[in-house]
XYZ file of C-alpha atoms in Angstrom:
769
model
C 167.057 170.328 143.877
C 164.208 168.941 146.006
C 161.718 170.008 143.307
C 163.678 167.967 140.740
C 164.111 164.991 143.097
C 160.378 164.426 143.661
C 159.434 163.865 139.984
C 162.531 161.677 139.525
C 161.464 159.488 142.479
C 157.974 159.199 141.042
C 159.359 158.154 137.654
C 161.663 155.623 139.328
C 158.848 154.122 141.434
C 156.326 153.848 138.589
C 157.907 150.742 136.994
C 158.137 149.145 140.446
C 154.440 149.849 141.073
C 153.522 148.353 137.708
C 155.589 145.252 138.499
C 153.896 144.830 141.860
C 150.507 145.262 140.231
C 151.286 142.628 137.611
C 152.520 140.096 140.194
C 149.853 140.839 142.784
C 148.340 137.628 144.133
C 145.013 139.445 144.302
C 144.892 139.235 140.502
C 144.531 135.462 140.788
C 141.413 135.115 138.659
C 139.995 131.720 137.665
C 141.356 130.579 134.317
C 137.876 129.527 133.234
C 134.469 130.720 134.474
C 131.316 128.723 133.813
C 127.945 130.445 134.305
C 125.023 128.495 135.685
C 123.798 125.693 133.443
C 121.716 122.670 134.328
C 124.483 120.432 132.929
C 127.038 121.789 135.410
C 125.778 119.502 138.172
C 123.128 117.059 139.305
C 120.693 119.218 141.283
C 118.114 118.457 143.937
C 115.447 120.897 145.059
C 111.920 120.348 146.312
C 109.301 123.062 145.949
C 108.635 124.935 149.187
C 111.642 123.451 151.026
C 114.744 125.523 151.814
C 118.047 125.429 153.714
C 119.725 122.251 152.454
C 122.664 122.619 154.823
C 123.169 119.292 156.652
C 124.639 116.198 154.993
C 125.526 112.650 155.984
C 127.220 110.258 153.558
C 125.994 106.673 153.875
C 128.339 105.057 151.401
C 127.379 101.646 152.814
C 123.820 102.282 151.562
C 124.760 104.342 148.452
C 122.816 107.217 149.994
C 123.291 110.895 150.703
C 121.192 111.887 153.727
C 120.268 115.539 153.274
C 118.783 117.652 156.063
C 116.716 120.686 155.098
C 113.994 122.790 156.677
C 111.428 120.398 158.165
C 112.563 117.463 156.011
C 115.245 114.769 155.681
C 115.882 113.178 152.277
C 117.609 109.986 151.184
C 119.131 110.665 147.756
C 120.927 108.393 145.314
C 124.629 108.930 146.019
C 125.497 108.526 142.326
C 122.795 110.957 141.153
C 121.279 113.120 143.875
C 118.552 114.376 141.561
C 116.891 111.004 142.311
C 115.003 111.040 145.616
C 114.725 107.536 147.064
C 113.010 108.316 150.378
C 112.098 111.210 152.655
C 110.570 112.011 156.008
C 108.926 115.238 157.124
C 109.548 116.703 160.582
C 107.306 119.723 160.913
C 106.454 121.742 164.005
C 102.892 121.813 165.309
C 100.665 124.883 165.226
C 100.945 125.148 169.012
C 104.754 125.194 168.775
C 104.540 127.893 166.114
C 102.281 130.017 168.301
C 104.545 129.643 171.341
C 107.551 130.591 169.221
C 105.746 133.646 167.830
C 104.687 134.718 171.342
C 108.367 134.746 172.303
C 109.034 137.370 169.633
C 110.295 135.194 166.817
C 109.318 135.371 163.151
C 106.554 132.918 162.296
C 107.601 132.276 158.681
C 111.369 131.922 159.130
C 112.490 131.268 162.707
C 109.458 129.306 163.948
C 110.224 126.306 161.730
C 112.276 123.171 162.266
C 115.746 123.414 160.734
C 117.695 120.118 160.662
C 121.079 120.826 162.240
C 122.508 117.501 163.505
C 122.707 114.396 161.311
C 125.100 111.619 162.400
C 125.404 107.866 162.049
C 125.397 105.755 165.223
C 127.210 102.472 165.765
C 123.992 100.493 165.251
C 123.588 102.147 161.796
C 120.725 104.388 162.832
C 120.825 108.118 162.145
C 120.728 110.639 164.970
C 118.997 113.848 163.929
C 118.346 117.112 165.792
C 116.360 120.169 164.736
C 115.788 123.693 166.027
C 112.073 122.816 166.373
C 110.711 126.392 166.580
C 113.294 127.486 169.184
C 112.740 124.311 171.250
C 115.532 121.919 170.083
C 114.711 118.237 169.887
C 116.538 115.076 168.750
C 115.297 111.787 167.264
C 116.574 108.602 165.695
C 115.862 107.857 162.036
C 115.598 104.310 160.703
C 116.197 103.240 157.125
C 116.432 99.784 155.584
C 116.304 98.444 152.053
C 112.612 97.707 152.448
C 111.486 100.535 154.760
C 111.274 104.230 153.950
C 112.899 106.788 156.264
C 111.114 106.553 159.611
C 111.336 109.107 162.431
C 111.321 107.522 165.886
C 108.290 108.769 167.784
C 110.048 109.253 171.117
C 112.238 112.354 171.054
C 115.055 113.649 173.277
C 115.732 117.103 174.641
C 118.078 118.856 172.229
C 119.260 121.706 174.461
C 123.033 121.925 174.335
C 123.115 119.602 171.323
C 121.337 121.706 168.721
C 121.071 125.501 168.451
C 117.819 127.263 169.299
C 118.349 129.863 166.595
C 118.490 128.415 163.045
C 120.847 131.209 161.978
C 123.491 130.690 164.683
C 126.710 128.892 163.765
C 127.327 125.566 165.504
C 129.563 122.481 165.253
C 129.143 118.788 166.072
C 130.703 115.336 165.604
C 129.762 111.825 166.675
C 132.615 109.608 167.944
C 131.716 106.064 169.030
C 128.167 107.123 169.945
C 129.538 110.098 171.913
C 128.040 113.353 170.644
C 130.255 116.455 170.857
C 128.514 119.758 170.179
C 129.351 123.457 170.272
C 126.301 125.697 170.405
C 124.233 127.831 172.775
C 122.414 126.172 175.657
C 119.704 128.819 176.202
C 116.907 130.518 174.263
C 118.617 133.921 174.108
C 121.846 132.452 172.723
C 123.842 134.099 175.513
C 125.283 130.899 177.066
C 127.702 129.239 174.630
C 128.745 125.710 175.481
C 131.091 123.002 174.219
C 129.612 119.753 175.451
C 129.979 115.995 175.326
C 126.535 114.510 175.877
C 127.468 110.921 176.771
C 128.384 108.717 178.533
C 129.222 111.329 181.206
C 128.035 114.817 180.338
C 130.977 117.258 180.316
C 130.768 120.938 179.355
C 132.739 124.179 179.396
C 132.955 126.573 182.317
C 130.677 129.584 181.851
C 133.429 132.235 181.837
C 134.265 134.838 179.207
C 137.914 133.705 179.268
C 136.707 130.287 178.033
C 134.093 131.342 175.462
C 133.238 134.970 174.727
C 130.523 135.531 172.082
C 131.847 132.692 169.905
C 130.942 131.841 166.323
C 131.484 128.094 166.172
C 132.803 126.835 162.852
C 133.806 123.163 162.854
C 134.857 120.252 165.001
C 136.906 117.150 164.253
C 138.527 114.223 166.022
C 142.169 113.113 165.740
C 143.165 109.519 166.662
C 146.279 110.599 168.539
C 145.830 107.849 171.106
C 145.931 105.048 168.532
C 149.010 102.891 169.275
C 150.544 105.840 171.132
C 153.833 105.031 172.871
C 153.064 107.692 175.498
C 149.638 106.224 176.227
C 148.031 109.458 175.031
C 144.319 110.086 174.450
C 142.478 110.925 171.235
C 141.856 114.632 170.705
C 138.920 116.752 169.635
C 139.716 120.037 167.884
C 137.202 122.862 167.751
C 137.614 125.960 165.573
C 135.721 129.187 166.101
C 135.940 132.972 166.144
C 135.156 135.052 169.180
C 135.684 138.451 170.739
C 139.154 138.176 172.262
C 139.219 139.034 175.974
C 142.656 140.602 175.575
C 141.844 142.917 172.629
C 138.058 143.130 172.147
C 138.563 142.150 168.483
C 137.129 139.124 166.710
C 139.891 136.527 166.529
C 140.147 132.957 165.232
C 140.853 130.228 167.785
C 141.551 126.527 167.908
C 140.588 124.442 170.960
C 142.209 121.199 172.126
C 140.321 118.574 174.158
C 141.021 115.067 175.402
C 138.072 113.226 173.908
C 137.685 109.965 175.845
C 139.469 110.237 179.182
C 138.234 113.653 180.346
C 135.657 113.006 183.083
C 135.911 116.392 184.790
C 137.451 117.198 188.165
C 136.622 115.816 191.589
C 135.860 119.169 193.247
C 137.208 121.921 190.980
C 135.786 121.791 187.435
C 133.262 119.174 188.423
C 131.600 117.851 185.227
C 133.609 120.465 183.329
C 136.433 119.993 180.846
C 139.849 119.658 182.482
C 141.631 119.733 179.107
C 140.102 122.875 177.582
C 142.936 124.908 176.027
C 142.640 127.454 173.238
C 145.179 129.220 171.037
C 144.870 132.029 168.512
C 145.212 131.075 164.830
C 147.091 133.450 162.553
C 146.664 133.772 158.799
C 148.690 136.833 157.748
C 146.952 138.221 154.661
C 149.360 140.518 152.819
C 150.790 141.700 156.157
C 147.413 143.160 157.077
C 146.961 144.299 160.653
C 143.203 143.710 160.484
C 142.161 140.502 162.225
C 140.714 137.826 159.958
C 138.055 135.498 161.300
C 137.708 131.818 160.495
C 134.783 130.544 158.394
C 135.478 126.843 157.827
C 138.119 124.126 158.198
C 138.846 120.803 156.547
C 141.012 118.043 157.984
C 143.148 116.351 155.352
C 145.038 113.153 156.205
C 147.106 111.069 153.815
C 146.228 107.443 154.668
C 149.847 106.436 154.089
C 151.218 108.932 156.637
C 151.147 109.415 160.412
C 148.514 111.609 162.077
C 151.199 114.205 162.830
C 151.381 114.920 159.098
C 147.651 115.638 158.823
C 146.726 119.157 157.818
C 143.936 121.564 158.637
C 142.911 123.846 155.771
C 141.099 126.944 157.028
C 139.183 129.746 155.305
C 139.579 133.284 156.651
C 137.622 136.432 155.818
C 137.933 139.974 157.217
C 135.529 141.012 159.936
C 135.073 144.357 158.201
C 132.758 144.731 155.215
C 135.187 147.240 153.713
C 137.491 144.461 152.513
C 136.562 141.756 150.020
C 139.623 139.562 150.513
C 139.439 135.875 151.410
C 142.326 133.569 152.246
C 143.144 129.903 152.758
C 145.829 128.897 155.265
C 147.053 125.370 156.054
C 148.275 124.137 159.450
C 150.121 120.964 160.450
C 148.494 118.999 163.260
C 151.951 118.484 164.782
C 152.455 122.278 164.989
C 149.051 122.729 166.626
C 149.709 119.906 169.094
C 153.115 121.390 170.001
C 151.593 124.762 170.920
C 149.245 123.076 173.412
C 151.771 120.544 174.750
C 154.813 122.824 175.136
C 153.660 126.445 174.825
C 153.433 129.152 177.469
C 150.128 130.258 178.988
C 148.536 133.689 179.241
C 147.362 135.075 182.553
C 145.022 137.991 183.363
C 146.575 141.057 184.985
C 144.301 143.825 186.334
C 145.279 147.383 185.375
C 144.222 150.777 186.758
C 141.005 150.831 184.757
C 138.468 148.031 184.856
C 140.129 146.549 181.761
C 141.969 143.256 182.301
C 145.164 142.756 180.328
C 146.373 139.282 179.361
C 150.126 138.708 179.408
C 152.437 135.698 179.227
C 152.509 133.694 182.452
C 156.079 133.356 183.744
C 155.469 131.615 187.084
C 155.642 127.952 188.040
C 153.461 125.561 186.072
C 151.815 122.796 188.154
C 152.502 119.113 187.578
C 150.746 117.332 185.872
C 150.732 120.005 183.179
C 147.382 121.871 183.035
C 145.249 120.788 180.079
C 147.295 117.669 179.330
C 145.654 114.292 178.797
C 146.215 111.392 181.156
C 149.230 109.494 179.778
C 151.729 106.899 181.002
C 153.733 109.496 182.939
C 150.620 110.571 184.853
C 149.652 106.963 185.534
C 153.069 106.339 187.112
C 152.205 109.153 189.536
C 148.959 107.288 190.407
C 146.821 109.705 188.361
C 144.776 107.313 186.249
C 141.850 109.592 185.452
C 141.034 113.310 185.497
C 139.116 112.862 188.758
C 142.543 112.255 190.355
C 144.045 115.551 189.158
C 145.130 117.909 191.993
C 143.118 121.086 192.570
C 146.186 123.238 191.824
C 146.320 121.919 188.232
C 142.554 122.260 187.811
C 142.408 125.799 189.225
C 145.234 126.819 186.910
C 143.377 125.639 183.794
C 140.134 127.173 185.041
C 141.748 130.631 185.275
C 144.214 130.377 182.355
C 142.760 128.449 179.383
C 144.492 130.675 176.786
C 147.904 129.876 175.269
C 150.398 132.681 174.706
C 151.776 131.394 171.416
C 149.678 131.638 168.250
C 149.320 128.771 165.783
C 151.152 129.705 162.580
C 150.313 128.434 159.081
C 152.694 126.464 156.890
C 155.161 128.894 155.339
C 153.757 131.688 157.533
C 151.536 132.803 154.664
C 148.292 131.805 152.931
C 148.092 129.224 150.164
C 145.529 131.372 148.378
C 144.352 134.973 148.617
C 141.595 136.286 146.416
C 139.542 139.425 146.012
C 135.851 138.956 145.222
C 132.980 136.860 146.551
C 133.865 135.718 150.064
C 134.842 132.138 150.723
C 132.394 130.097 152.812
C 133.372 126.374 152.722
C 136.341 124.222 151.725
C 137.245 120.595 151.056
C 140.587 119.226 149.815
C 141.330 116.211 147.632
C 144.713 114.716 146.760
C 145.551 113.485 143.257
C 148.676 112.009 141.690
C 149.464 113.775 138.439
C 151.258 112.486 135.344
C 154.604 113.684 136.731
C 154.229 111.264 139.670
C 153.807 114.008 142.273
C 150.784 114.344 144.544
C 148.870 117.616 144.537
C 146.211 118.792 146.963
C 143.364 120.464 145.136
C 141.148 122.894 147.050
C 137.441 123.119 146.263
C 136.100 126.342 147.767
C 132.493 127.474 148.011
C 131.630 131.173 147.941
C 128.793 133.375 149.145
C 127.594 133.752 145.536
C 126.940 130.038 145.033
C 130.078 129.365 142.991
C 132.804 126.806 143.567
C 136.470 127.500 142.947
C 138.970 124.792 142.095
C 142.469 125.894 143.080
C 145.986 124.513 143.568
C 149.117 126.006 145.071
C 151.999 124.999 142.802
C 155.230 125.583 144.759
C 153.962 128.870 146.165
C 152.106 129.968 143.022
C 148.374 130.441 143.533
C 146.445 129.079 140.563
C 142.654 128.895 140.218
C 141.747 126.317 137.578
C 138.067 127.215 137.262
C 135.003 128.734 138.857
C 131.612 127.070 138.354
C 128.189 128.515 139.206
C 126.302 125.668 140.848
C 122.928 127.269 141.520
C 120.611 129.467 139.495
C 120.222 131.878 142.401
C 123.450 133.257 143.933
C 122.946 131.709 147.390
C 125.956 131.109 149.701
C 127.272 127.549 149.755
C 126.668 126.329 153.312
C 128.132 122.831 153.197
C 130.629 120.864 151.112
C 131.434 117.176 151.411
C 133.212 114.559 149.298
C 132.677 110.856 148.666
C 135.685 108.632 147.989
C 133.292 105.982 146.726
C 131.828 108.058 143.889
C 134.594 110.637 143.469
C 131.899 113.313 143.604
C 131.563 116.582 145.540
C 128.255 117.505 147.187
C 127.271 121.095 147.974
C 124.293 122.554 149.775
C 122.716 126.009 149.859
C 119.391 127.535 150.835
C 118.130 126.858 147.314
C 119.107 123.191 146.922
C 121.879 120.590 146.737
C 124.351 120.004 143.894
C 126.633 117.120 142.904
C 129.662 117.702 140.686
C 132.663 115.580 139.653
C 136.236 116.345 140.636
C 136.988 117.334 137.038
C 135.212 117.885 133.722
C 138.140 117.391 131.365
C 135.908 117.293 128.281
C 135.410 121.060 128.476
C 138.877 121.448 126.912
C 138.543 120.781 123.183
C 142.201 121.180 122.208
C 145.518 119.903 123.554
C 146.745 123.450 124.194
C 143.658 124.324 126.232
C 143.897 121.033 128.154
C 147.541 121.607 129.109
C 147.141 125.320 129.905
C 144.266 124.430 132.271
C 146.952 122.865 134.516
C 144.365 120.573 136.053
C 146.125 117.632 137.755
C 143.090 115.417 137.094
C 143.201 115.938 133.294
C 145.567 115.189 130.427
C 145.528 115.083 126.624
C 145.234 111.656 125.045
C 146.984 111.775 121.653
C 145.312 108.603 120.406
C 141.698 109.596 120.972
C 142.517 113.328 120.614
C 140.588 114.271 123.754
C 141.223 115.791 127.167
C 140.434 112.922 129.544
C 140.422 112.058 133.241
C 143.907 110.881 134.194
C 142.825 107.747 136.040
C 140.551 106.639 133.183
C 143.331 106.355 130.587
C 145.731 103.405 130.343
C 148.154 105.466 128.256
C 150.526 108.245 129.172
C 148.865 111.644 128.808
C 150.245 115.067 127.941
C 150.135 117.208 131.072
C 152.182 120.052 132.572
C 150.609 121.262 135.801
C 153.517 123.249 137.255
C 154.462 125.190 134.132
C 151.652 124.801 131.617
C 154.061 123.789 128.836
C 151.808 123.574 125.783
C 154.804 122.997 123.484
C 154.420 119.327 124.420
C 151.279 119.224 122.303
C 151.313 117.963 118.703
C 150.591 120.569 116.045
C 146.892 121.324 115.963
C 144.777 120.934 112.849
C 144.256 124.254 111.048
C 140.962 125.999 111.658
C 138.729 125.763 108.584
C 137.713 129.246 107.384
C 134.009 130.072 107.254
C 132.521 132.173 104.463
C 130.589 135.262 105.504
C 128.999 137.788 103.136
C 127.577 141.229 103.755
C 125.794 143.777 101.579
C 127.160 147.297 101.125
C 126.563 149.578 104.134
C 125.431 146.521 106.157
C 126.628 145.249 109.542
C 128.203 141.908 110.445
C 129.420 140.343 113.699
C 132.203 137.769 113.619
C 132.104 135.702 116.799
C 135.239 134.792 118.787
C 134.654 133.794 122.432
C 137.798 134.003 124.543
C 139.100 130.516 125.447
C 139.997 131.573 129.005
C 140.089 134.506 131.402
C 143.894 134.490 131.200
C 144.044 134.785 127.419
C 143.780 137.874 125.235
C 142.226 137.856 121.785
C 143.270 139.936 118.811
C 142.151 140.164 115.180
C 144.059 140.313 111.954
C 142.871 140.857 108.381
C 144.949 139.410 105.567
C 147.836 139.033 108.031
C 147.739 142.612 109.351
C 146.428 143.592 112.828
C 142.903 144.998 112.974
C 142.751 148.308 114.803
C 139.549 149.475 116.479
C 137.692 152.299 114.707
C 134.188 153.701 114.391
C 133.378 151.005 111.810
C 135.399 148.134 113.340
C 134.481 147.539 116.971
C 136.467 145.009 118.999
C 134.036 143.282 121.359
C 134.689 140.896 124.202
C 133.316 137.985 122.182
C 133.976 139.063 118.598
C 134.449 141.734 115.951
C 131.660 144.021 114.694
C 131.867 145.448 111.176
C 129.600 148.490 110.683
C 128.532 150.241 107.462
C 130.532 147.835 105.323
C 132.371 148.876 102.164
C 134.456 147.025 99.582
C 137.555 147.680 101.664
C 136.228 145.352 104.407
C 136.613 142.277 102.192
C 139.310 139.869 103.348
C 140.463 136.969 105.539
C 139.765 137.670 109.220
C 141.460 135.552 111.885
C 140.863 135.726 115.644
C 143.961 134.815 117.654
C 144.196 133.896 121.321
C 147.399 134.558 123.257
C 147.935 133.058 126.714
C 150.980 133.236 128.966
C 152.096 130.453 131.275
C 155.285 129.865 133.234
C 156.638 127.926 130.250
C 156.025 130.522 127.574
C 153.625 132.430 125.353
C 151.164 130.404 123.285
C 149.095 131.564 120.336
C 146.191 129.710 118.780
C 143.674 130.495 116.055
C 140.198 130.528 117.571
C 138.152 131.547 114.502
C 138.801 132.089 110.793
C 136.433 133.950 108.427
C 136.525 134.784 104.721
C 134.409 137.959 104.437
C 133.136 139.274 101.132
C 131.157 142.448 100.423
C 128.796 142.049 97.455
C 128.873 144.703 94.761
C 125.782 146.913 94.545
C 123.006 145.290 92.526
C 124.197 141.713 92.821
C 121.795 139.089 94.115
C 124.120 136.221 94.891
C 126.310 135.501 97.827
C 125.544 134.156 101.264
C 123.902 136.625 103.596
C 123.441 139.364 100.961
C 120.232 141.396 100.737
C 119.342 141.367 96.973
C 118.510 144.640 95.276
C 114.934 144.949 93.883
C 114.633 144.940 90.074
C 113.043 148.105 88.612
C 112.950 147.146 84.926
C 111.904 144.199 82.767
C 108.650 142.962 81.343
C 106.907 142.541 84.701
C 106.995 146.239 85.700
C 103.973 147.360 83.618
C 101.810 144.506 84.948
C 102.859 145.300 88.509
C 101.904 148.974 88.051
C 98.448 147.999 86.777
C 97.845 145.740 89.756
C 98.867 148.484 92.195
C 96.438 150.925 90.488
C 93.524 148.502 90.833
C 94.325 147.936 94.515
C 94.287 151.709 95.193
C 90.882 152.185 93.491
C 89.446 149.207 95.418
C 90.718 150.571 98.746
C 89.142 154.013 98.130
C 85.811 152.408 97.272
C 85.897 150.251 100.411
C 86.551 153.299 102.623
C 83.660 155.270 101.048
C 81.262 152.370 101.628
C 82.267 152.076 105.355
C 81.836 155.842 105.907
C 78.397 155.690 104.282
C 77.250 152.758 106.452
C 78.700 154.306 109.625
C 81.158 151.523 110.298
C 83.931 154.134 110.445
C 83.377 157.496 112.253
C 83.672 160.711 110.260
C 86.220 163.263 111.565
C 83.483 165.649 112.829
C 81.944 162.840 114.917
C 85.175 162.199 116.895
C 84.259 164.550 119.756
C 80.894 162.892 120.349
C 82.437 159.451 120.128
C 85.180 160.494 122.528
C 82.660 161.703 125.148
C 80.802 158.409 124.898
C 84.042 156.480 125.380
C 85.095 158.438 128.506
C 82.312 156.871 130.559
C 83.328 153.420 129.392
C 86.987 154.279 130.021
C 86.194 155.286 133.592
C 84.483 151.962 134.187
C 87.385 150.024 132.733
C 90.187 152.060 134.347
C 90.509 149.714 137.336
C 91.093 146.724 135.110
C 93.458 148.712 132.907
C 95.549 149.825 135.888
C 95.807 146.245 137.060
C 96.903 145.189 133.575
C 99.549 147.941 133.417
C 100.895 147.024 136.873
C 101.195 143.414 135.796
C 102.957 144.454 132.622
C 105.394 146.606 134.555
C 106.193 143.800 137.000
C 106.676 141.179 134.283
C 110.369 140.538 133.586
C 111.615 141.928 130.337
C 112.867 139.477 127.778
C 116.620 139.136 128.157
C 118.149 140.260 124.861
C 121.816 140.914 124.146
C 122.832 144.505 123.561
C 125.894 145.153 121.480
C 127.845 148.322 122.140
C 131.424 149.351 121.995
C 131.612 150.306 125.677
C 132.240 148.071 128.686
C 132.741 144.955 126.593
C 136.144 144.237 128.039
C 134.889 143.333 131.490
C 135.841 139.995 132.955
C 133.193 137.308 132.674
C 133.592 136.632 136.403
C 130.597 138.940 136.914
C 128.182 136.891 134.834
C 124.583 137.732 135.570
C 125.154 141.114 137.222
C 124.045 144.407 135.766
C 126.244 147.456 136.065
C 124.090 150.181 137.608
C 126.705 152.746 138.594
C 127.213 155.902 136.587
C 124.978 157.742 134.107
C 122.710 155.759 131.814
C 123.196 156.490 128.112
C 120.434 155.818 125.583
C 121.957 154.190 122.495
C 120.290 153.931 119.075
C 119.074 150.532 118.013
C 121.936 148.610 116.429
C 121.186 145.795 114.019
C 123.720 143.458 112.542
C 124.059 140.050 110.978
C 125.430 137.549 113.479
C 127.862 135.035 112.047
C 125.383 132.278 112.929
C 122.380 133.756 111.052
C 122.091 135.025 107.528
C 119.640 137.274 105.737
């Protein structure tokens, strides 16, 4: 009975497994993928300059300030390919030598990487660079009449800017107060979270505060603005570090009182008295592996209270064995509640040297450790942190970690995807045609692409993926301008500027609606897919369901005539409209089945060794599913004819040579004369010695060996150059591996045995013989 039960269980579980596979959120592929093209974005790149990873929007000046390696650029905000001004900040030869003597690489590390770029209240720009492992800060001036100017007098950048250009860091400028999270020493072994002015405050150097952190981002929340409790503004820092309680890399959020924290009187003197941190969870498919944080974006609706602001965070696994990335969203009110009301953790020594952290269940001092000075504290004559009792300060010094973790909205990610890891994120809100507001996520990846994704009532949907840069460099920064409605991205290679939507890429109403892009809709009057805010009329749009039945009936596709000679080859092109659609072919209304002579390719149909039976009407159909239904459209229509043997008419037909008629005798006479002339010419050249006789080949060969030896060096150099020259990129048509997703554009498959295929020639539908 057990032997019968096992196969029955397998058969019963197979449909369930197939269902799970079909509904897996990991199969969330972009609906459209756009390979790199210069028209995808406005690009900026200057020869010899790399690492365009620091940006400052100066919307008041219509400028994008861009920090790169040893340079700062002022670019036109509306078209960043136009450089308006620039200033170089290069290290001296002496600084390079000192850096090299300390064991750093002369060509990469011993340069000046711009890392801090902020606007001050007097409209200057504050800039800091790694400066060959000797951080330094300056002010930059810019006016309408003066180019970018670097102030000659510099400031020490230690604690403000990282020494190492490849270490993660975070910084913000709030009312001329600079907050930074970086390392304060050359070795990178002393991490610090610091406010530089007006009173310098920093973290305690303890592993329970910061333990090998990877700083990610920092932002300020105006929680003190018109607060009934008399609260202070907050600074939030996000980072990953090795957790003291588990020795695993874990994501954390840190809470600070931004303005009123002046440090303690005796305990925590010139140290933060409000430093609290809590673990951030982003449960990815119930995985037990910890996911580390890579970037965050603060989104606030201007019409709502700060408590309704959200933090969007990117998470990736710390192991290279997994290629999953996730986006989780957190409410600021939930984060604030963990710090204001949550329990603390406390260290407990165990038998070994290991220290275990458990929930603290003892008495909590008053005022509450880590809390900002508010009206309740002021009533107790505690008007500033210098007045806090030592018991409160000692508690926060020893127990900065909260017991409760910060949970995402819905206790699950908004988006999970397998593939190139996520690196950066920004979020923009748009009101769609249905009146609802949707938050669209723009996500940069480590392969230089940008995803555009929305979560529609729990459904993950990726609208498109665009390759921004020619080289697949990770996107290191993303920012957005409300003034221009443009997104700006930076990588090692350069900077890119792209709009929120390119609706014109959809050429039909069905494609426009199935794209489910909240920025775009179909305008029936102009018969175009247009930007929603640019049209005064109501547009056809269905973002939640993708209901293409709302579209008017499309114009029929006009058939194209294609001809082929007997035993010839012909390719009929049919590019797939989207990654979510499937194409199929029919001839004279009947489905076309793949065979040795009819090969179904990813982008068309290949007819080989044509015969009369291949004549007919070929239609390529696209089928795409959405939540509203199944939609079919004709992508291409061809009328194919095969010419009878001997005919010389018809488009694309190779005419048969005529072998009879009055011209044959004359042609034969001409050929005879040519043969006699050629024989005479050869005899004359042999006689004069212009051509070597066969028995002279050996002598000639010996004479040439000496010359060959002399020329071998040059020949070898020529062959090496030929080998290193890139081969011309030509398409290869074969029946195998043509069904792969176009998400891997530009990569070559190198796994598995290599098979040598015979040369295959065919007539493309765009060229005729």
